[in-house]
GROMACS .gro file of C-alpha atoms in nm:
model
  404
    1UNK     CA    1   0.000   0.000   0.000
    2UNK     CA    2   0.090   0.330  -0.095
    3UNK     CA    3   0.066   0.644   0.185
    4UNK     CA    4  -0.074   0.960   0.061
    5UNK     CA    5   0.136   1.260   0.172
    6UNK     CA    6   0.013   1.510   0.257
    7UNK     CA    7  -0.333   1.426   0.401
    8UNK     CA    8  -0.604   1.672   0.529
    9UNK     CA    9  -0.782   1.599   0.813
   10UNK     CA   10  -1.075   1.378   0.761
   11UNK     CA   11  -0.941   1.134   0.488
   12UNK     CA   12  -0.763   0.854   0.511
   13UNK     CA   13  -0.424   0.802   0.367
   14UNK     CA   14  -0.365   0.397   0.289
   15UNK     CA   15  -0.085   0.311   0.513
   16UNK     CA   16   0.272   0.218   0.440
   17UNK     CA   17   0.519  -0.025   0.702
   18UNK     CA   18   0.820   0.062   0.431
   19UNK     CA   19   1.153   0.047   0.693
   20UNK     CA   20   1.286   0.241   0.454
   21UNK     CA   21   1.030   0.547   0.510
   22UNK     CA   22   0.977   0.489   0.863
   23UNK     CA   23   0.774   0.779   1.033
   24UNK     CA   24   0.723   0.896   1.374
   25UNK     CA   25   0.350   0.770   1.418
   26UNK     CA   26   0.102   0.975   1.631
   27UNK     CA   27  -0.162   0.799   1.790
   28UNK     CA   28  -0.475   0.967   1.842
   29UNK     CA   29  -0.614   1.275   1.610
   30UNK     CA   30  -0.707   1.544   1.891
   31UNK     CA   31  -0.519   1.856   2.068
   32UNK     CA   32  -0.195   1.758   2.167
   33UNK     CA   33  -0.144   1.472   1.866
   34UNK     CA   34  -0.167   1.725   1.578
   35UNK     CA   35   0.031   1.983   1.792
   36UNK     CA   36   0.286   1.718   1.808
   37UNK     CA   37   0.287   1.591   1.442
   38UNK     CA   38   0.280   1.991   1.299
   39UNK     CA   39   0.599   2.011   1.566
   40UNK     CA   40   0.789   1.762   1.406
   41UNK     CA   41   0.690   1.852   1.047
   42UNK     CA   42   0.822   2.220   1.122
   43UNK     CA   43   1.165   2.004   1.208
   44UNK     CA   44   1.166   1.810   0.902
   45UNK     CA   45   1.005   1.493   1.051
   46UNK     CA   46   0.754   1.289   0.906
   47UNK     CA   47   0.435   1.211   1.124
   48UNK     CA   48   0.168   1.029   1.047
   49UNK     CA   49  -0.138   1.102   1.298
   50UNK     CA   50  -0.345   0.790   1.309
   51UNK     CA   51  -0.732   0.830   1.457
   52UNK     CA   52  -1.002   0.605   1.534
   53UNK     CA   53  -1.284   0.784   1.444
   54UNK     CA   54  -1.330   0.948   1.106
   55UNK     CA   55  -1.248   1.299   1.243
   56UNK     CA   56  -0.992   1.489   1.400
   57UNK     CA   57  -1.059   1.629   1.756
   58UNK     CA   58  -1.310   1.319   1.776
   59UNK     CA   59  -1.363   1.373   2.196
   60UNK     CA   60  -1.464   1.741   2.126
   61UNK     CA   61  -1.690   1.702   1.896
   62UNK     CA   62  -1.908   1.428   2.137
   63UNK     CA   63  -1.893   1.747   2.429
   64UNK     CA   64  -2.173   1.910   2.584
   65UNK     CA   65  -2.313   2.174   2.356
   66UNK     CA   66  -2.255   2.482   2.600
   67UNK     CA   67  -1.884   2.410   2.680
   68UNK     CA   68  -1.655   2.683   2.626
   69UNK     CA   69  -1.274   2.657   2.715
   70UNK     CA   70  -1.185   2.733   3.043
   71UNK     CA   71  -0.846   2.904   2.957
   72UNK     CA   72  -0.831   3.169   2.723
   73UNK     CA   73  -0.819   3.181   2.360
   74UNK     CA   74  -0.460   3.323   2.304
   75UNK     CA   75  -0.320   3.061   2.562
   76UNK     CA   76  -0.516   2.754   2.424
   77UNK     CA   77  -0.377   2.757   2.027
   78UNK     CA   78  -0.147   2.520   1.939
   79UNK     CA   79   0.204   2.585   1.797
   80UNK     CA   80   0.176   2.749   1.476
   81UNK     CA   81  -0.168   2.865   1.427
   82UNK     CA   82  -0.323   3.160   1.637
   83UNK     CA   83  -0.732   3.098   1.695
   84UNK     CA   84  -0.930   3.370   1.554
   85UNK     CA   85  -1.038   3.655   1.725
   86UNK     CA   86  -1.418   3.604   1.614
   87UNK     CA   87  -1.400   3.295   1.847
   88UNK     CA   88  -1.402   3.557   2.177
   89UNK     CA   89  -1.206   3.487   2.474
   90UNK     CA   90  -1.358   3.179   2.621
   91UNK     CA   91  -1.357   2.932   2.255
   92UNK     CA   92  -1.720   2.752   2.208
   93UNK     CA   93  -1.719   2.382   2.137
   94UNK     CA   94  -1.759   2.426   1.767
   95UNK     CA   95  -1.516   2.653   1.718
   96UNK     CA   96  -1.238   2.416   1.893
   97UNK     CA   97  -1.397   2.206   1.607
   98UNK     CA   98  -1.307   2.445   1.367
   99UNK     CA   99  -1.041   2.511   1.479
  100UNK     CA  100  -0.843   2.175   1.521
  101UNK     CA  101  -0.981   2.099   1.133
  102UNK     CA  102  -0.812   2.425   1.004
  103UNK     CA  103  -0.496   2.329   1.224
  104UNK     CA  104  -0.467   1.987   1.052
  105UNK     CA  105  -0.513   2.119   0.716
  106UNK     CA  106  -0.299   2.483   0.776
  107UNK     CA  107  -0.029   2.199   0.854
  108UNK     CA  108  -0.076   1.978   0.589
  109UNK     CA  109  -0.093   1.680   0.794
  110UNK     CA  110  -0.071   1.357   0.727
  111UNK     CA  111  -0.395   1.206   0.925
  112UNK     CA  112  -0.530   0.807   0.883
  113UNK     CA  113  -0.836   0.845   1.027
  114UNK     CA  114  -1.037   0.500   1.054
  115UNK     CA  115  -0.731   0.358   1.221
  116UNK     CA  116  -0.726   0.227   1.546
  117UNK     CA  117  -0.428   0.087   1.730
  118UNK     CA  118  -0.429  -0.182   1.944
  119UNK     CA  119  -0.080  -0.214   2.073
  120UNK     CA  120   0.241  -0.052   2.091
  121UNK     CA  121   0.592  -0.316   2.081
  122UNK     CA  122   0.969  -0.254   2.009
  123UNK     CA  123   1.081  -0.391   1.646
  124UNK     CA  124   1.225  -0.743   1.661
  125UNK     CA  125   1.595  -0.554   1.590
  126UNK     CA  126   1.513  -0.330   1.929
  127UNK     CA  127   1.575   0.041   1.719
  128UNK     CA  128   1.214   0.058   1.611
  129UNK     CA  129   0.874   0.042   1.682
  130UNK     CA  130   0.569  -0.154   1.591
  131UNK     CA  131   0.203  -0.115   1.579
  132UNK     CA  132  -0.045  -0.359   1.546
  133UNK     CA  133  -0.349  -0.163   1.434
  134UNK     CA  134  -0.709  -0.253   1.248
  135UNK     CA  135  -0.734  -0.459   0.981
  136UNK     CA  136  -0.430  -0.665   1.100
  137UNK     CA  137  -0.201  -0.390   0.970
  138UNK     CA  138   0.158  -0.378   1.120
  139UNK     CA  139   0.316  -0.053   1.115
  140UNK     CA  140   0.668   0.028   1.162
  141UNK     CA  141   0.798   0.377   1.295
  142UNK     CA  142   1.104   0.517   1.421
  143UNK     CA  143   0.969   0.657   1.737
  144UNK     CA  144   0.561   0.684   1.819
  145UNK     CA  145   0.378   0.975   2.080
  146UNK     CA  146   0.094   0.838   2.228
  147UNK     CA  147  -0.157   1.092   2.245
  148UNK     CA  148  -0.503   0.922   2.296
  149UNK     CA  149  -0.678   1.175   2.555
  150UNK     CA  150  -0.746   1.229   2.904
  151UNK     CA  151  -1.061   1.145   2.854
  152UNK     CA  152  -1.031   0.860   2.688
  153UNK     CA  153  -1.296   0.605   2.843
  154UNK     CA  154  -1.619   0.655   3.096
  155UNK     CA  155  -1.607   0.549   3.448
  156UNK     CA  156  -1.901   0.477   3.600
  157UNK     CA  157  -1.869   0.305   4.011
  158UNK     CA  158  -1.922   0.000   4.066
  159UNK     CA  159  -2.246   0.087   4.299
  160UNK     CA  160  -2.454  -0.178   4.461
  161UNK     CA  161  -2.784  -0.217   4.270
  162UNK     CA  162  -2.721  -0.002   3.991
  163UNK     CA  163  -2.875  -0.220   3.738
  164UNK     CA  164  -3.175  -0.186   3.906
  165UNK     CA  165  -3.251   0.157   3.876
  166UNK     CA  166  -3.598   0.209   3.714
  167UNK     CA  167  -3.526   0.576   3.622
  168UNK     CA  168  -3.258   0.696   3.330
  169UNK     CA  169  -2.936   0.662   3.351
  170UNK     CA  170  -2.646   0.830   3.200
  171UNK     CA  171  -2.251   0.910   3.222
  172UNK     CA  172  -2.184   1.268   3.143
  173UNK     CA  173  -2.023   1.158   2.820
  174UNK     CA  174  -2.358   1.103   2.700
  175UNK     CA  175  -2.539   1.429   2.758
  176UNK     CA  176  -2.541   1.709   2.491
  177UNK     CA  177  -2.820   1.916   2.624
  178UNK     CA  178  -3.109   1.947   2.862
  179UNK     CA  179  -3.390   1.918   2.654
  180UNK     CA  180  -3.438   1.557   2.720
  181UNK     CA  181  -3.444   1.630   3.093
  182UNK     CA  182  -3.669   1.908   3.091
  183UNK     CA  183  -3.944   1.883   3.372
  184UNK     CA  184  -3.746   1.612   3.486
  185UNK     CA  185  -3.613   1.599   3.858
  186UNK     CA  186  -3.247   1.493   3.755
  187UNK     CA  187  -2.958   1.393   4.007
  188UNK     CA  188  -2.609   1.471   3.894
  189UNK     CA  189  -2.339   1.279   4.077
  190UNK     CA  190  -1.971   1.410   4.107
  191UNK     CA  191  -1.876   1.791   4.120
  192UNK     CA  192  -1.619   1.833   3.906
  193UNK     CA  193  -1.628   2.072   3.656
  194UNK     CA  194  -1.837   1.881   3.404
  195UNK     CA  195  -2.095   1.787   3.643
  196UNK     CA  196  -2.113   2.150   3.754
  197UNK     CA  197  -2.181   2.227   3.448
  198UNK     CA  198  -2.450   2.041   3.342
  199UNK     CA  199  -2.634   2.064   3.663
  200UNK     CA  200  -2.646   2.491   3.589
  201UNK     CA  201  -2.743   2.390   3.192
  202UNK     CA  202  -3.039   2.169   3.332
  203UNK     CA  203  -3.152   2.413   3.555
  204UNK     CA  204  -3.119   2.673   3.255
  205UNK     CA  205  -3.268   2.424   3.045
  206UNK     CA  206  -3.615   2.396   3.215
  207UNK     CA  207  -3.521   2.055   3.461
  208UNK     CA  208  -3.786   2.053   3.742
  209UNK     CA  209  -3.550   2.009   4.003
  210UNK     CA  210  -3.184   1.968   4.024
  211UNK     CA  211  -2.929   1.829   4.304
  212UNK     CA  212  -2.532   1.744   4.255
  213UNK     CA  213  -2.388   1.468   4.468
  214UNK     CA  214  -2.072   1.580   4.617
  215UNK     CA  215  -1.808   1.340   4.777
  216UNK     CA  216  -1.539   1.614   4.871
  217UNK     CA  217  -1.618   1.968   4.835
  218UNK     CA  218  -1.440   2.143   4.558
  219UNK     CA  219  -1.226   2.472   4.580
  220UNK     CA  220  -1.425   2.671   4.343
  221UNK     CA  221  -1.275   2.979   4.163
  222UNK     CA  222  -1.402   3.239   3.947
  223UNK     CA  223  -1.304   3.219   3.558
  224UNK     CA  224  -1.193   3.544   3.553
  225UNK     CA  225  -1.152   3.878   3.784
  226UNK     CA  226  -1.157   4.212   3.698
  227UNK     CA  227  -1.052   4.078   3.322
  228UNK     CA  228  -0.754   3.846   3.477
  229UNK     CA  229  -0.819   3.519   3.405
  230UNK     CA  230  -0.718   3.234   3.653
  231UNK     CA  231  -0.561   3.064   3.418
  232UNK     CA  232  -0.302   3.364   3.404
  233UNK     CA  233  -0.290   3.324   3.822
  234UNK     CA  234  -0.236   2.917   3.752
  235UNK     CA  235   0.051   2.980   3.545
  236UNK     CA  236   0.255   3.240   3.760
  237UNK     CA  237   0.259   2.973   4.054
  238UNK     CA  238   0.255   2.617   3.922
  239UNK     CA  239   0.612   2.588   3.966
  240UNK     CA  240   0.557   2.701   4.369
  241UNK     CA  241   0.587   2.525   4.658
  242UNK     CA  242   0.244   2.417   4.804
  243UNK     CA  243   0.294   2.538   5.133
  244UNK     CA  244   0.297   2.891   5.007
  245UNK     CA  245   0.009   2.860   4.740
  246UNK     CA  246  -0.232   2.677   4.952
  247UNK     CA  247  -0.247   3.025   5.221
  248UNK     CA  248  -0.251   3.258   4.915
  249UNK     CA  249  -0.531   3.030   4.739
  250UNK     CA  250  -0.736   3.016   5.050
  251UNK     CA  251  -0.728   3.431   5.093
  252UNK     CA  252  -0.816   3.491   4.742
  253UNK     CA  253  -1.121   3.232   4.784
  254UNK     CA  254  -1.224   3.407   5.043
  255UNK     CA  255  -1.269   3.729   4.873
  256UNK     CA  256  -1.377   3.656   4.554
  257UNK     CA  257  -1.586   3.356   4.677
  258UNK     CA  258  -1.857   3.316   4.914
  259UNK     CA  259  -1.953   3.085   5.198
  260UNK     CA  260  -2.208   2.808   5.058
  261UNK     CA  261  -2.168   2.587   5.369
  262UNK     CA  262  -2.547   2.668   5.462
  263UNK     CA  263  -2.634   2.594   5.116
  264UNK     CA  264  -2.491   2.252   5.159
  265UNK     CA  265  -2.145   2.351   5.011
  266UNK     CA  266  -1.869   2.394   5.271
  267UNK     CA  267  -1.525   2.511   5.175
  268UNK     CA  268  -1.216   2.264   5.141
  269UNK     CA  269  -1.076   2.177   5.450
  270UNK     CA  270  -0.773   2.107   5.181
  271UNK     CA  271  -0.562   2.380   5.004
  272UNK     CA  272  -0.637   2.434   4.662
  273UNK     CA  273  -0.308   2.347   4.517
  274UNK     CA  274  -0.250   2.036   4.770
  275UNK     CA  275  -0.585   1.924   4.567
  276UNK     CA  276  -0.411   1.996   4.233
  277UNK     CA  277  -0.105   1.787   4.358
  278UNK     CA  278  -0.364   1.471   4.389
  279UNK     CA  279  -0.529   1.534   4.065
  280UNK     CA  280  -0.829   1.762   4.165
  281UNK     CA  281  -0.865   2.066   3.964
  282UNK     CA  282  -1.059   2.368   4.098
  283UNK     CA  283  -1.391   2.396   3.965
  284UNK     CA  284  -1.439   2.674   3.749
  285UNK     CA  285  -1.756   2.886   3.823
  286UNK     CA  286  -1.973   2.875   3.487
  287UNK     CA  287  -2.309   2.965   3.744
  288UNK     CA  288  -2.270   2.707   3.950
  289UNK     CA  289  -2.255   2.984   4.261
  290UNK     CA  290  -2.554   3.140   4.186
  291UNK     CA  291  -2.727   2.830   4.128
  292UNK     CA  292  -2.685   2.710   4.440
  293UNK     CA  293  -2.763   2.994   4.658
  294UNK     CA  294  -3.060   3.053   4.497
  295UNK     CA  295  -3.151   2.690   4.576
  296UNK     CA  296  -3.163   2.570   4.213
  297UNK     CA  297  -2.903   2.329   4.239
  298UNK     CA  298  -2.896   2.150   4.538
  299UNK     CA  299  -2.606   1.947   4.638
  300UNK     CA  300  -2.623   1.645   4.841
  301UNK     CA  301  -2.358   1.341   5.003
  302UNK     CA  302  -2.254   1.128   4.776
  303UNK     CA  303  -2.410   0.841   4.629
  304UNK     CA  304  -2.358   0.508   4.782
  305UNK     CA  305  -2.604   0.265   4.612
  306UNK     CA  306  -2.910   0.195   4.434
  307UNK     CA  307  -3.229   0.057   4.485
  308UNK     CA  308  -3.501   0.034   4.185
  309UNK     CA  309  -3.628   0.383   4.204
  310UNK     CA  310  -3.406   0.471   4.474
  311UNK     CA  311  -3.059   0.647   4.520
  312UNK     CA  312  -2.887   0.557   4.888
  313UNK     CA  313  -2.733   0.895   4.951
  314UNK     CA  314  -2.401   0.827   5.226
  315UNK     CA  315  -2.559   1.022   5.483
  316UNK     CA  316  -2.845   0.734   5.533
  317UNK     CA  317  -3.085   0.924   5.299
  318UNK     CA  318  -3.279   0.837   5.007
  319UNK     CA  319  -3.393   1.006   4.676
  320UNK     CA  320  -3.594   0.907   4.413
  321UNK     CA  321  -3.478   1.162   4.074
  322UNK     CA  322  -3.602   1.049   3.730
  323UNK     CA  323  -3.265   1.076   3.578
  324UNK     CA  324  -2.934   1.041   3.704
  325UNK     CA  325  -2.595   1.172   3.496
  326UNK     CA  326  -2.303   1.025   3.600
  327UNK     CA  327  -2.007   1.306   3.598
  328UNK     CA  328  -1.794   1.074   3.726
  329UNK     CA  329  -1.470   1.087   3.514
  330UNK     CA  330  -1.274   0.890   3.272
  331UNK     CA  331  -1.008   0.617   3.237
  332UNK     CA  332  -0.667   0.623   3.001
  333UNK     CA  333  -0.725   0.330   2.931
  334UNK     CA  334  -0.353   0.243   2.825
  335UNK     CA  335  -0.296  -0.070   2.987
  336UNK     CA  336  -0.355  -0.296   2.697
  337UNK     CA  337  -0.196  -0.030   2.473
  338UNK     CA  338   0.147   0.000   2.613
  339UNK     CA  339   0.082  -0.148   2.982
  340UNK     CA  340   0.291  -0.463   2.913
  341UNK     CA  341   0.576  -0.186   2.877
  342UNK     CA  342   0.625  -0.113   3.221
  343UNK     CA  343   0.566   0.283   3.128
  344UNK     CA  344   0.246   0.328   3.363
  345UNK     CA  345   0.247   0.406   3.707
  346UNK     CA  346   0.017   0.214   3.975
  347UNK     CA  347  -0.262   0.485   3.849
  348UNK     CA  348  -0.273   0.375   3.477
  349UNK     CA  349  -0.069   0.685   3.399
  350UNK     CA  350   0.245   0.731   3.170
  351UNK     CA  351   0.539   0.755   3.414
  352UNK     CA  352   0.670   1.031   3.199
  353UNK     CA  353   0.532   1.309   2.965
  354UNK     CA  354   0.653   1.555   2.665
  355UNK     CA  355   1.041   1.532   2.565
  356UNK     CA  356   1.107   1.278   2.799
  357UNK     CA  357   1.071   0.895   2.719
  358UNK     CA  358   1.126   0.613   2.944
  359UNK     CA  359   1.447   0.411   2.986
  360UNK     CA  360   1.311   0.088   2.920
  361UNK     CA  361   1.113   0.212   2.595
  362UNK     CA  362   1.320   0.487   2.443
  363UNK     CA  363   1.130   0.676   2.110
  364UNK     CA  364   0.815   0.641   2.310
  365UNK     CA  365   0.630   0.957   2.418
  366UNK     CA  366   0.317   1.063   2.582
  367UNK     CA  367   0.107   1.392   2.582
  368UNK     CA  368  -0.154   1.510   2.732
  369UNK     CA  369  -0.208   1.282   2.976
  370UNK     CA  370  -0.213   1.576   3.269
  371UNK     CA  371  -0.471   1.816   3.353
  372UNK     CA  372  -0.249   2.067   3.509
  373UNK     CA  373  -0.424   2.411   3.659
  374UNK     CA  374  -0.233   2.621   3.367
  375UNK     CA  375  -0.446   2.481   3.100
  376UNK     CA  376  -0.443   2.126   2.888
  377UNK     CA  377  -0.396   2.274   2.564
  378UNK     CA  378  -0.168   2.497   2.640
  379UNK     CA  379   0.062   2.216   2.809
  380UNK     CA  380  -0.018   2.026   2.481
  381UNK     CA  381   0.148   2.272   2.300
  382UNK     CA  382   0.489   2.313   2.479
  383UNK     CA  383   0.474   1.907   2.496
  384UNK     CA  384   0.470   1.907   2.103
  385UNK     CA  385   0.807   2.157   2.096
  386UNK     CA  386   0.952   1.968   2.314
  387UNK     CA  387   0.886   1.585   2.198
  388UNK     CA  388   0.961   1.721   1.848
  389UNK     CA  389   1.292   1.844   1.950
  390UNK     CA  390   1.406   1.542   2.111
  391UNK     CA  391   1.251   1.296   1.821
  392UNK     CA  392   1.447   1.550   1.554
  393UNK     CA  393   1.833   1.441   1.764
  394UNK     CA  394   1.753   1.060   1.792
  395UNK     CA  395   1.698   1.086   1.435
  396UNK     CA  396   2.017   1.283   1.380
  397UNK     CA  397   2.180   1.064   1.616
  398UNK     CA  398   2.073   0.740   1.423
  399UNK     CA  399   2.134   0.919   1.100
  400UNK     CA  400   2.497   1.026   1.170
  401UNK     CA  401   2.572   0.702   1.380
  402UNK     CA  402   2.473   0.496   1.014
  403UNK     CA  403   2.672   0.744   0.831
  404UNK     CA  404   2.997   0.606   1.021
   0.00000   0.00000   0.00000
C-alpha cells in the first residue's frame, strides 16, 4: 500500500510499514497529537497522525453543547496557528472544532483516520517500533507519541444495585443538552467541573428540580476577575511550593468567593493546590454559585447505592430523581496499549510526559495525559516543541551514527 502525503484531516491516507520510510507515528487525532505531528513537520520529521474515528478532535466534537474553554483563547492555540479573534475569549465547542480541522489542514498533515491501534511493541531488531493496528495492519515507525486523551474512556462506580434503577441513567459523556431532561427531577453525581456544568445547563434548560452529589467539596474559583483570568494566576505559581500557594489560594477564595456551607457547600478543608497535587482541579464557576444559593441546584452526600427507584445517599438518605448523569470521570485506558511496557504508574498513567521517554522504551512519548491548573492545551502545545525536539536528535543521532 501506498501512503498519501500530505493528508487533510478527515481522509484517510492507505498506510505504508516501508523500513525504509519509517515515520514517527502519532496515535490519536485530537489537541496535543496534531500539535505534536505539525511540531515535528516544522523540524523536518515525518508524522503520520493515526485516529479512530473518522475525524480529527473526535472527543470534542461528542462534548456538551454549551462548553466553552476554560483558559483563554490566546493561551489555548497550538504551535503554529493563532485561533481567531471572532472565536471571543472563552472558545465555544464548535469553534475548537473548527479550529483543530483548520490546524490539521494549515499543517498539511498527514492524518489516517479509521485507524485504530491496538498495541504498541519494540521492532524485533530493538531500534524501532511496531504497531499492530485494524485490519491486522503492522506498522513500523522510528519513534511513536501516544496521544489518545485524558478522557479517553467513561467510568461509572461499581455501585450496589445499579442495574436496578428504574429511572434513566447516563454518564456525562452522554449528555449534549437538557432538553431531554426538561421537567425532569435529575440527580447529577460528582462535582467536578463537568458535572457543575451540566447541573447549571439543566436548571437553565427547564429541569424541574436539580441536586449534585458531592463526595469532597471542591475549591471553586471564578473564571476570571476584573478581566484576569485564573488561568493567568495558575501559570505564575505552578512551579511554587504548596505550602505557600495553599495560604494565598485560601485568601483569594475568600474574597472573591462566598460561603455556601449553609447551602450545603462547605469550603475545602484542603488547600487548593495540595488538591491539584492529587489530581483535583478547581472547579471553574460557569453559574454554578448562583445556582446554588438561589436553591436551584442543590447538592447532596454522595451516592452510595441503588435501589429500583431509589438512590442511597451516604448520609443514610434516600432520593428518588427520574434521571441520574453520572459526571464521574474517565479512564486512560492504556494498559492494553502499552501497559505490558512497564511505562504506567500504579494509576494507569504514563510515568513520563513531553520530551522525555522512558528508559526501558526509548522513542516512546506521551502527551496530554495531565490536567495541570495552567491549562491542557496549552501544556499540549509546549509538549509538542519539546517531543519534536528530542525525536528530531535521535533521528540525527541514528542518522549520523549509520553514516559512520
Amino acid at each position: 500500500m501506498s501512503h498519501t502525503a500530505p493528508a487533510a484531516a478527515g481522509s484517510a491516507p492507505a498506510l505504508n510499514d516501508r523500513t525504509e520510510d519509517r515515520p514517527v507515528y502519532v496515535i490519536g487525532g485530537g489537541p496535543g497529537g496534531l500539535a505534536t505531528a505539525a511540531a515535528l513537520r516544522e523540524r523536518g520529521v515525518r508524522a503520520v497522525v493515526l485516529e479512530k474515528s473518522g475525524d480529527v478532535g473526535a472527543s470534542w466534537r461528542g462534548h456538551y453543547d454549551r462548553l466553552r474553554l476554560h483558559t483563554t483563547r490566546r493561551r489555548s492555540a497550538l504551535p503554529g496557528l493563532a485561533m481567531p479573534r471572532r472565536f471571543g475569549r472563552w472558545v465555544a465547542r464548535d469553534d475548537m472544532v473548527r479550529y483543530l480541522e483548520k490546524y490539521a489542514e494549515h499543517h498539511e498533515l498527514e492524518v489516517a483516520t479509521g485507524v485504530e491501534v491496538s498495541r504498541v511493541d519494540r521492532a524485533p531488531d530493538g531500534s524501532d517500533w511496531q504497531l499492530a493496528a485494524s485490519g491486522g495492519r503492522m506498522l513500523t515507525g522510528r519513534a511513536v507519541v501516544v496521544a489518545t486523551g485524558f478522557n479517553h474512556t467513561p467510568s461509572v462506580p461499581d455501585w450496589p444495585g445499579r442495574d436496578t434503577f428504574t429511572g434513566t441513567f447516563a454518564h456525562a459523556s452522554e449528555y449534549r443538552d437538557a432538553a431531554p431532561y426538561a421537567g425532569r427531577d435529575v440527580l447529577v453525581v460528582g462535582i467536578g467541573n463537568t458535572g457543575a456544568e451540566i447541573a447549571v445547563d439543566l436548571v437553565e434548560g427547564g429541569a424541574s428540580r436539580v441536586r449534585i452529589a458531592v463526595r469532597t467539596a471542591p475549591h471553586i474559583v471564578r473564571r476570571s476577575t476584573l478581566g484576569w483570568p485564573s488561568q493567568a494566576t495558575a501559570v505564575l505559581v505552578r512551579r511554587l511550593p504548596v505550602w505557600l500557594v495553599d495560604p494565598a489560594a485560601g485568601l483569594m477564595a475568600r474574597l472573591a468567593v462566598p460561603d455556601l456551607s449553609a447551602h450545603g457547600l462547605p469550603r475545602p478543608d484542603t488547600g487548593l493546590y495540595s488538591r491539584v497535587r492529587q489530581g483535583a482541579i478547581p472547579v471553574q464557576d460557569m453559574g454554578l454559585i448562583r445556582a446554588v444559593k438561589r436553591g436551584r441546584v442543590v447538592p447532596v452526600a454522595a451516592v452510595e447505592s441503588f435501589d429500583g427507584d431509589a438512590v442511597v445517599l451516604a448520609d443514610g438518605n434516600r432520593i428518588t430523581p427520574d434521571a441520574v448523569i453520572a459526571a464521574t470521570g474517565y479512564r486512560r485506558s492504556l494498559e492494553g496499549l502499552v501497559g505490558h511496557l512497564g511505562v504506567l504508574d500504579a494509576r494507569g498513567r504514563p510515568v513520563v510526559r513531553g520530551g522525555r521517554t522512558p528508559k526501558q522504551a526509548p522513542g516512546l512519548y506521551f502527551t496530554g495525559f495531565t490536567n495541570p491548573i495552567s491549562g491542557m492545551l496549552r501544556e499540549m502545545a509546549l509538549d509538542a516543541r519539546k517531543i519534536a525536539r528530542k525525536v528530531a536528535r535521535r533521528i540525527a543521532r541514528g542518522t549520523a551514527r549509520r553514516a559512520r
